[in-house]
Amino acid sequence: MNLEELKPKVTNILAQEQLSVEHRLEEICNVLRDNISYYNWVGFYFKNGDKNELKLSSYAGEPTDHTIIPFGKGICGQVAESNNNFVVPDVNAQDNYIACSITVKAEIVVPLFVNGENIGQIDIDSNTIDPFTDKDERFLEFVNAEVAKVLEK
């Protein structure tokens, strides 16, 4: 299934108001991981209250020890500070990378904005070197924009 075909699935999941937001986010994580061959771990991190750290929310993939990430640390922590997408074609070439698994070769992190404020992000790990394209960035920006609509309510 290509990225464009997944867009209606994402919006349909988010429209299921009888489910908690966390459950809907977990469903999105599962759909992305299950339908995009090079999305091996998919998770949402959110700002942890007033602390300068991120806290793992919903995810799909292997469990991770990185449930709390300080701002500035790793790719996720850098995105929390920069407010910009960060694509890492080869994690071994990154100095400030937090290894989640020895199988991870690449990562993409896209910030999630609500009312102009960076409140979290979607994080994708891939076991393939350099799989992410501009299409992935645009798709994940779409996903986050749709999630933001739910969180604004």
Coordinates of N, CA and C in Angstrom, one line a residue:
M1 N 0.9 -1.2 0.0 CA 0.0 0.0 0.0 C 0.9 1.2 0.0
N2 N 0.6 2.2 -0.9 CA 1.4 3.4 -0.9 C 1.0 4.4 0.1
L3 N 1.8 5.5 0.2 CA 1.5 6.5 1.2 C 0.2 7.2 1.0
E4 N -0.1 7.5 -0.2 CA -1.4 8.2 -0.5 C -2.6 7.3 -0.1
E5 N -2.5 6.0 -0.4 CA -3.6 5.1 0.0 C -3.8 5.0 1.5
L6 N -2.8 5.3 2.3 CA -2.9 5.2 3.7 C -3.6 6.5 4.3
K7 N -3.6 7.6 3.6 CA -4.2 8.8 4.2 C -5.6 8.6 4.6
P8 N -6.5 8.0 3.8 CA -7.9 7.8 4.3 C -7.9 6.9 5.5
K9 N -7.0 5.9 5.6 CA -7.0 5.0 6.8 C -6.7 5.8 8.0
V10 N -5.7 6.7 7.9 CA -5.3 7.6 9.1 C -6.5 8.4 9.5
T11 N -7.2 9.1 8.6 CA -8.3 10.0 8.9 C -9.4 9.2 9.5
N12 N -9.7 8.0 9.0 CA -10.7 7.1 9.5 C -10.5 6.7 11.0
I13 N -9.2 6.3 11.2 CA -8.8 5.9 12.6 C -9.1 7.1 13.6
L14 N -8.6 8.3 13.1 CA -8.7 9.4 14.0 C -10.2 9.9 14.2
A15 N -11.0 9.5 13.3 CA -12.4 9.9 13.4 C -13.2 9.0 14.4
Q16 N -12.6 8.0 14.9 CA -13.3 7.0 15.8 C -13.2 7.6 17.3
E17 N -14.1 8.5 17.5 CA -14.1 9.3 18.8 C -14.5 8.4 20.0
Q18 N -15.0 7.2 19.7 CA -15.3 6.3 20.9 C -14.1 5.7 21.5
L19 N -13.0 5.8 20.7 CA -11.7 5.3 21.2 C -10.9 6.4 21.8
S20 N -10.1 6.1 22.8 CA -9.2 7.2 23.4 C -8.2 7.6 22.4
V21 N -7.7 8.8 22.6 CA -6.7 9.4 21.7 C -5.5 8.4 21.6
E22 N -5.0 7.9 22.8 CA -3.9 7.0 22.8 C -4.1 5.8 22.0
H23 N -5.3 5.2 22.1 CA -5.7 4.0 21.3 C -5.6 4.3 19.8
R24 N -6.2 5.5 19.4 CA -6.2 5.9 18.0 C -4.7 6.1 17.5
L25 N -3.9 6.7 18.3 CA -2.5 6.8 17.9 C -1.8 5.5 17.8
E26 N -2.1 4.6 18.7 CA -1.5 3.2 18.6 C -2.0 2.5 17.3
E27 N -3.3 2.7 16.9 CA -3.8 2.1 15.7 C -3.0 2.7 14.5
I28 N -2.8 4.0 14.5 CA -2.0 4.6 13.4 C -0.6 4.0 13.3
C29 N 0.0 3.9 14.5 CA 1.4 3.3 14.5 C 1.3 1.9 13.9
N30 N 0.4 1.1 14.2 CA 0.2 -0.2 13.7 C 0.0 -0.2 12.2
V31 N -0.9 0.6 11.7 CA -1.2 0.7 10.3 C 0.0 1.1 9.5
L32 N 0.8 2.1 10.0 CA 2.0 2.5 9.3 C 3.0 1.4 9.3
R33 N 3.3 0.8 10.4 CA 4.3 -0.3 10.5 C 3.9 -1.5 9.6
D34 N 2.6 -1.8 9.6 CA 2.2 -3.0 8.9 C 2.1 -2.8 7.4
N35 N 2.0 -1.6 7.0 CA 1.7 -1.3 5.5 C 2.9 -0.7 4.8
I36 N 3.9 -0.2 5.5 CA 5.1 0.4 4.8 C 6.3 -0.5 5.2
S37 N 6.8 -1.2 4.3 CA 7.8 -2.3 4.6 C 9.0 -1.8 5.3
Y38 N 9.4 -0.5 5.1 CA 10.6 0.0 5.8 C 10.3 0.8 7.0
Y39 N 9.1 0.8 7.5 CA 8.7 1.4 8.8 C 8.7 0.3 9.8
N40 N 9.9 0.1 10.5 CA 10.0 -1.0 11.4 C 9.6 -0.7 12.8
W41 N 9.6 0.6 13.2 CA 9.2 1.0 14.5 C 8.6 2.4 14.3
V42 N 7.4 2.5 14.9 CA 6.6 3.8 14.7 C 6.1 4.2 16.1
G43 N 6.4 5.5 16.5 CA 5.9 5.9 17.8 C 5.7 7.4 17.8
F44 N 4.9 7.8 18.8 CA 4.6 9.2 19.1 C 5.2 9.5 20.4
Y45 N 6.0 10.6 20.4 CA 6.5 11.2 21.7 C 5.8 12.5 21.9
F46 N 5.5 12.9 23.2 CA 4.9 14.1 23.5 C 5.7 14.8 24.6
K47 N 5.7 16.1 24.6 CA 6.3 16.9 25.7 C 5.7 16.4 27.0
N48 N 6.6 16.2 28.0 CA 6.2 15.6 29.3 C 5.9 16.7 30.3
G49 N 4.7 17.2 30.2 CA 4.3 18.3 31.1 C 5.1 19.6 30.9
D50 N 5.6 20.1 32.0 CA 6.4 21.3 31.9 C 7.9 21.0 31.8
K51 N 8.3 19.7 31.8 CA 9.7 19.3 31.7 C 10.2 19.4 30.3
N52 N 11.5 19.7 30.2 CA 12.1 19.7 28.9 C 12.6 18.3 28.5
E53 N 11.5 17.5 28.3 CA 11.8 16.1 27.9 C 10.5 15.6 27.2
L54 N 10.8 14.5 26.4 CA 9.7 13.9 25.7 C 9.3 12.6 26.4
K55 N 8.1 12.2 26.3 CA 7.6 10.9 26.9 C 6.9 10.1 25.8
L56 N 7.3 8.9 25.7 CA 6.8 8.0 24.7 C 5.3 7.7 25.0
S57 N 4.5 7.9 24.0 CA 3.0 7.6 24.1 C 2.8 6.3 23.4
S58 N 2.0 6.3 22.3 CA 1.7 5.1 21.6 C 2.8 4.7 20.6
Y59 N 3.0 3.4 20.4 CA 4.0 3.0 19.4 C 3.7 1.6 18.9
A60 N 4.3 1.2 17.8 CA 4.2 -0.2 17.3 C 5.6 -0.6 16.9
G61 N 6.0 -1.8 17.4 CA 7.3 -2.3 17.2 C 7.9 -2.9 18.5
E62 N 9.1 -3.2 18.4 CA 9.8 -3.7 19.6 C 9.7 -2.7 20.8
P63 N 9.6 -3.2 22.0 CA 9.7 -2.3 23.2 C 11.0 -1.6 23.2
T64 N 11.0 -0.4 23.7 CA 12.2 0.4 23.8 C 12.4 0.9 25.2
D65 N 13.7 1.0 25.6 CA 14.0 1.6 26.9 C 13.9 3.1 26.9
H66 N 13.8 3.7 25.7 CA 13.8 5.2 25.6 C 12.4 5.7 25.6
T67 N 11.8 5.6 26.9 CA 10.5 6.2 27.1 C 10.5 7.6 27.5
I68 N 11.6 8.1 28.0 CA 11.8 9.5 28.3 C 13.1 10.0 27.6
I69 N 13.0 11.1 26.8 CA 14.1 11.6 26.0 C 14.3 13.1 26.4
P70 N 15.4 13.5 26.9 CA 15.6 14.9 27.2 C 15.7 15.7 25.9
F71 N 15.3 16.9 26.0 CA 15.4 17.8 24.8 C 16.9 17.9 24.5
G72 N 17.2 17.9 23.2 CA 18.6 18.0 22.7 C 19.3 16.7 22.6
K73 N 18.8 15.6 23.2 CA 19.4 14.3 23.2 C 18.8 13.5 22.1
G74 N 19.7 12.9 21.2 CA 19.2 12.0 20.2 C 18.5 12.8 19.1
I75 N 18.0 12.1 18.1 CA 17.3 12.8 17.0 C 16.0 13.4 17.5
C76 N 15.2 12.6 18.3 CA 13.9 13.1 18.9 C 14.2 14.4 19.7
G77 N 15.1 14.4 20.6 CA 15.4 15.5 21.4 C 15.9 16.7 20.6
Q78 N 16.6 16.5 19.5 CA 17.0 17.6 18.7 C 15.7 18.2 17.9
V79 N 14.8 17.4 17.5 CA 13.6 17.9 16.8 C 12.8 18.7 17.8
A80 N 12.7 18.3 19.1 CA 12.0 19.0 20.1 C 12.5 20.4 20.2
E81 N 13.8 20.7 20.0 CA 14.4 22.0 20.1 C 14.3 22.8 18.8
S82 N 14.5 22.0 17.6 CA 14.7 22.7 16.4 C 13.3 23.0 15.7
N83 N 12.3 22.2 16.0 CA 11.0 22.3 15.4 C 11.0 22.0 13.9
N84 N 12.1 21.3 13.5 CA 12.2 20.9 12.1 C 12.3 19.4 11.9
N85 N 11.8 18.9 10.7 CA 12.0 17.5 10.4 C 13.4 17.1 10.4
F86 N 13.7 15.9 10.8 CA 15.1 15.4 10.8 C 15.1 14.0 10.2
V87 N 15.8 13.9 9.1 CA 15.9 12.6 8.4 C 17.3 12.1 8.5
V88 N 17.5 10.9 9.0 CA 18.9 10.4 9.2 C 19.0 9.2 8.3
P89 N 19.7 9.3 7.2 CA 19.8 8.2 6.2 C 20.6 7.0 6.8
D90 N 21.6 7.3 7.6 CA 22.4 6.3 8.2 C 22.7 6.7 9.7
V91 N 22.1 6.0 10.6 CA 22.3 6.4 12.0 C 23.7 6.2 12.5
N92 N 24.5 5.4 11.9 CA 25.9 5.2 12.3 C 26.7 6.5 12.0
A93 N 26.2 7.3 11.1 CA 26.9 8.6 10.8 C 26.5 9.7 11.7
Q94 N 25.7 9.5 12.6 CA 25.2 10.6 13.5 C 25.9 10.5 14.9
D95 N 26.4 11.6 15.3 CA 27.1 11.6 16.6 C 26.1 11.6 17.8
N96 N 25.0 12.3 17.6 CA 24.0 12.5 18.7 C 22.8 11.6 18.5
Y97 N 23.1 10.3 18.2 CA 22.1 9.3 18.0 C 21.9 8.4 19.2
I98 N 20.7 8.1 19.6 CA 20.4 7.2 20.7 C 20.0 5.8 20.1
A99 N 20.9 4.8 20.2 CA 20.6 3.5 19.6 C 19.5 2.8 20.3
C100 N 18.4 2.5 19.6 CA 17.3 1.8 20.2 C 17.5 0.3 20.0
S101 N 18.1 -0.1 18.8 CA 18.3 -1.5 18.5 C 19.4 -1.5 17.5
I102 N 20.2 -2.6 17.5 CA 21.3 -2.7 16.6 C 20.8 -2.9 15.1
T103 N 19.5 -3.2 15.0 CA 19.0 -3.4 13.6 C 18.6 -2.1 12.9
V104 N 18.5 -1.0 13.7 CA 18.0 0.2 13.1 C 19.2 0.8 12.3
K105 N 18.8 1.2 11.1 CA 19.8 1.8 10.2 C 19.5 3.2 9.8
A106 N 18.2 3.6 9.9 CA 17.8 5.0 9.5 C 16.6 5.4 10.4
E107 N 16.4 6.8 10.5 CA 15.4 7.3 11.3 C 14.8 8.6 10.7
I108 N 13.5 8.8 10.9 CA 12.9 10.1 10.5 C 12.0 10.5 11.6
V109 N 12.1 11.8 12.0 CA 11.3 12.4 13.1 C 10.7 13.7 12.5
V110 N 9.4 13.8 12.7 CA 8.6 14.9 12.2 C 7.9 15.5 13.4
P111 N 8.1 16.8 13.7 CA 7.4 17.4 14.8 C 5.9 17.6 14.6
L112 N 5.2 17.6 15.7 CA 3.7 17.7 15.7 C 3.4 19.0 16.4
F113 N 2.7 19.8 15.6 CA 2.3 21.2 16.1 C 0.8 21.3 16.4
V114 N 0.5 21.8 17.6 CA -0.9 22.2 17.9 C -0.9 23.7 18.2
N115 N -1.7 24.4 17.4 CA -1.8 25.9 17.6 C -0.4 26.5 17.5
G116 N 0.4 26.0 16.6 CA 1.7 26.6 16.4 C 2.8 26.2 17.4
E117 N 2.5 25.4 18.3 CA 3.4 24.9 19.4 C 3.8 23.5 19.1
N118 N 5.1 23.2 19.1 CA 5.6 21.8 19.0 C 5.4 21.1 20.3
I119 N 4.4 20.2 20.2 CA 4.0 19.4 21.4 C 4.5 18.0 21.4
G120 N 5.0 17.5 20.3 CA 5.4 16.2 20.2 C 6.0 15.9 18.8
Q121 N 6.0 14.6 18.5 CA 6.5 14.1 17.2 C 6.2 12.7 16.9
I122 N 6.3 12.4 15.6 CA 6.2 11.0 15.2 C 7.6 10.6 14.8
D123 N 8.0 9.4 15.3 CA 9.4 8.9 15.1 C 9.3 7.5 14.4
I124 N 10.0 7.4 13.3 CA 10.0 6.1 12.6 C 11.5 5.6 12.5
D125 N 11.7 4.4 12.9 CA 13.0 3.7 12.7 C 12.8 2.7 11.6
S126 N 13.9 2.6 10.8 CA 13.9 1.7 9.7 C 15.2 0.8 9.8
N127 N 15.0 -0.5 9.4 CA 16.1 -1.4 9.4 C 16.8 -1.4 8.0
T128 N 16.4 -0.4 7.2 CA 17.0 -0.2 5.9 C 17.8 1.1 5.8
I129 N 18.9 1.1 5.2 CA 19.7 2.3 5.1 C 19.0 3.2 4.1
D130 N 18.9 4.5 4.4 CA 18.4 5.6 3.5 C 17.1 5.3 2.8
P131 N 16.0 4.9 3.5 CA 14.8 4.6 2.8 C 13.8 5.7 2.6
F132 N 14.1 6.8 3.4 CA 13.1 7.9 3.5 C 13.3 8.9 2.4
T133 N 12.1 9.3 1.8 CA 12.2 10.3 0.8 C 11.3 11.5 1.2
D134 N 11.3 12.5 0.3 CA 10.4 13.7 0.5 C 9.0 13.2 0.7
K135 N 8.6 12.2 0.0 CA 7.2 11.7 0.1 C 6.9 11.2 1.5
D136 N 7.9 10.6 2.2 CA 7.7 10.2 3.6 C 7.5 11.4 4.5
E137 N 8.3 12.4 4.3 CA 8.2 13.6 5.1 C 6.8 14.3 4.9
R138 N 6.4 14.4 3.6 CA 5.1 15.0 3.4 C 4.0 14.2 4.0
F139 N 4.1 12.9 3.9 CA 3.1 12.0 4.4 C 3.0 12.1 6.0
L140 N 4.2 12.1 6.6 CA 4.2 12.2 8.1 C 3.7 13.6 8.6
E141 N 4.0 14.6 7.8 CA 3.4 15.9 8.1 C 1.9 15.9 8.0
F142 N 1.4 15.2 7.0 CA -0.1 15.0 6.9 C -0.6 14.3 8.1
V143 N 0.0 13.2 8.5 CA -0.4 12.4 9.7 C -0.4 13.3 10.9
N144 N 0.6 14.1 11.1 CA 0.7 14.9 12.3 C -0.4 16.0 12.3
A145 N -0.6 16.6 11.1 CA -1.7 17.6 11.0 C -3.0 17.0 11.3
E146 N -3.3 15.8 10.9 CA -4.5 15.1 11.2 C -4.6 14.9 12.7
V147 N -3.5 14.4 13.3 CA -3.5 14.1 14.8 C -3.7 15.4 15.5
A148 N -3.1 16.5 15.1 CA -3.3 17.8 15.7 C -4.7 18.2 15.8
K149 N -5.5 17.9 14.7 CA -6.9 18.3 14.7 C -7.7 17.6 15.9
V150 N -7.3 16.4 16.2 CA -7.9 15.6 17.3 C -7.5 16.2 18.6
L151 N -6.2 16.6 18.7 CA -5.6 17.1 20.0 C -6.1 18.5 20.3
E152 N -6.5 19.3 19.3 CA -7.0 20.6 19.5 C -8.4 20.7 20.1
K153 N -9.1 19.6 20.0 CA -10.5 19.5 20.5 C -10.5 19.6 22.0

